[in-house]
CSV table of C-alpha atoms in Angstrom, one decimal:
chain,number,residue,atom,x,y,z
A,1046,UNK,CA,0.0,0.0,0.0
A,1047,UNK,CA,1.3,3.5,-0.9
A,1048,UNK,CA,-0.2,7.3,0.3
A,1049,UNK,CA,-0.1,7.8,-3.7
A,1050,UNK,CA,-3.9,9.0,-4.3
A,1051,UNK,CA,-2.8,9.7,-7.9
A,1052,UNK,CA,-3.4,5.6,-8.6
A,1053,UNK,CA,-7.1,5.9,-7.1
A,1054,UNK,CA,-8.4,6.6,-11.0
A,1055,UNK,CA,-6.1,3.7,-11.8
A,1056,UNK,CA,-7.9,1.3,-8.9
A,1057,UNK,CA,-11.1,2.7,-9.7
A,1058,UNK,CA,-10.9,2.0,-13.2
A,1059,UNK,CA,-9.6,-1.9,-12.8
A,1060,UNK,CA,-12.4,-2.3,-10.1
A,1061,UNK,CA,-15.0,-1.4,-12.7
A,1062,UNK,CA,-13.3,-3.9,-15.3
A,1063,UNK,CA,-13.1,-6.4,-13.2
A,1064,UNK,CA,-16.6,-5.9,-12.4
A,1065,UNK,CA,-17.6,-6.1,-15.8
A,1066,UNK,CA,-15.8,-9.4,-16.6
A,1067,UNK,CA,-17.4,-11.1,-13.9
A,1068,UNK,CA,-20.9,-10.1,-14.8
A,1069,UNK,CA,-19.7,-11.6,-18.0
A,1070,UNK,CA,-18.2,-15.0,-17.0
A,1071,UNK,CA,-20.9,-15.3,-14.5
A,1072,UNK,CA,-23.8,-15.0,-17.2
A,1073,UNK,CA,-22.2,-17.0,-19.4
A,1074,UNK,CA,-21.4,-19.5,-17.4
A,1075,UNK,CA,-25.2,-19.8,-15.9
A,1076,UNK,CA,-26.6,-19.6,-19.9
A,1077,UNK,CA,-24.5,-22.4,-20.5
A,1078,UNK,CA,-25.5,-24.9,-17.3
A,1079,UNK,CA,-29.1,-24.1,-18.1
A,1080,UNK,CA,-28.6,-24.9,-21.6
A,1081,UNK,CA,-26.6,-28.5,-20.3
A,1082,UNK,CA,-29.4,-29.5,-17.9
A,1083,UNK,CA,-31.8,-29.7,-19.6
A,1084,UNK,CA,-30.4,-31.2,-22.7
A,1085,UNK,CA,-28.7,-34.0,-20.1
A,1086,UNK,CA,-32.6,-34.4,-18.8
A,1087,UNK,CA,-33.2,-35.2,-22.3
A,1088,UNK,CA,-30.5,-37.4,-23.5
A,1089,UNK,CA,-27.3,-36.0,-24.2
A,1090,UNK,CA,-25.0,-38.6,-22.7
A,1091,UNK,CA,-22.7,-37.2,-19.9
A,1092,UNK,CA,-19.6,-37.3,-21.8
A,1093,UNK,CA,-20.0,-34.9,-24.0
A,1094,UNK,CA,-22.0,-32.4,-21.3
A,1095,UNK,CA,-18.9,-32.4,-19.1
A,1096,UNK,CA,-16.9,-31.9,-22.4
A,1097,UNK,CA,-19.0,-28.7,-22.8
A,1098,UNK,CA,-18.9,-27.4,-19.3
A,1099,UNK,CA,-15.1,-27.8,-19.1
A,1100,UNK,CA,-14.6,-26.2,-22.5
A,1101,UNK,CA,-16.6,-23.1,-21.1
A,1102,UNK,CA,-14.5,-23.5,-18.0
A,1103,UNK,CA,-11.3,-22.4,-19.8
A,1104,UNK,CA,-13.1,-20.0,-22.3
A,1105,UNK,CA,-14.6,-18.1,-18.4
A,1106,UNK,CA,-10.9,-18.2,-16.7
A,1107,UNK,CA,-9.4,-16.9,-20.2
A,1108,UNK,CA,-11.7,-14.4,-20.1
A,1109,UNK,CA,-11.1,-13.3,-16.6
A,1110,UNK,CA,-7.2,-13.5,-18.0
A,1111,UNK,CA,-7.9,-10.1,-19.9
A,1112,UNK,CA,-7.8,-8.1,-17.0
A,1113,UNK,CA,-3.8,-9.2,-16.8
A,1114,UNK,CA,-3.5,-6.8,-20.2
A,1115,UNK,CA,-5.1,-3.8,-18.0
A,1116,UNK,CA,-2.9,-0.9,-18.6
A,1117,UNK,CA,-3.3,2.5,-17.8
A,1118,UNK,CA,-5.1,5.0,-19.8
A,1119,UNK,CA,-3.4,8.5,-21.1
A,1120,UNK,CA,-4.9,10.2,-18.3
A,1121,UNK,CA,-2.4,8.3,-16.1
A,1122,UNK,CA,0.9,9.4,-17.7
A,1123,UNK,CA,3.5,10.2,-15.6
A,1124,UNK,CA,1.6,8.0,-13.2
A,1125,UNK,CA,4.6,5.1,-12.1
A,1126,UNK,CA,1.4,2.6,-10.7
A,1127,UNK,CA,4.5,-0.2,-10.4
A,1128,UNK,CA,6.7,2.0,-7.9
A,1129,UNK,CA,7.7,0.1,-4.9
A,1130,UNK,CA,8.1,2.4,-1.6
A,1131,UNK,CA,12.6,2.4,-1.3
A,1132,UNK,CA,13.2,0.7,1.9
A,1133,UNK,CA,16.2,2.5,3.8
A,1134,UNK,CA,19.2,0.0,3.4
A,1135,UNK,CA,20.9,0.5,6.7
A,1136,UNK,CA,21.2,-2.5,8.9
């Protein structure tokens, strides 16, 4: 944690992406179980269903892997979000 309150449009923003991406994976992920129950229910053999909810698995954690491309926008130039506070060396 750092006193910097020039990264709090920086937090703000990846707060509201994150958000946004798990609205996303959630939703997707409930469209697709109630697509798989009821198709189960009326005959699709288990294999392939747990074939299709692994494969949307991956395709929900690759979404959430977007937010590891979040960069700062152009309002936050000159903004070093990475700093590390300098610990003083002496022993």
């Amino acid at each position: 944690m750092v006193d910097d309150i020039g990264r709090l449009p920086f937090a703000v923003a990846l707060s509201r992406r994150t958000a946004r991406i798990i609205r996303q994976n959630l939703t997707f992920a409930l469209l697709i179980l109630a697509a798989l129950v009821p198709a189960t229910l009326i005959g699709l053999p288990i294999g392939p269903a747990v074939f299709i909810h692994e494969g949307s698995t991956l395709l929900v954690v690759a979404n959430a892997l977007r937010l590891l491309r979040f960069r700062r926008g152009a309002e936050h130039e000159g903004i070093d979000h990475e700093a590390r506070p300098v610990r003083d060396q002496r022993t």
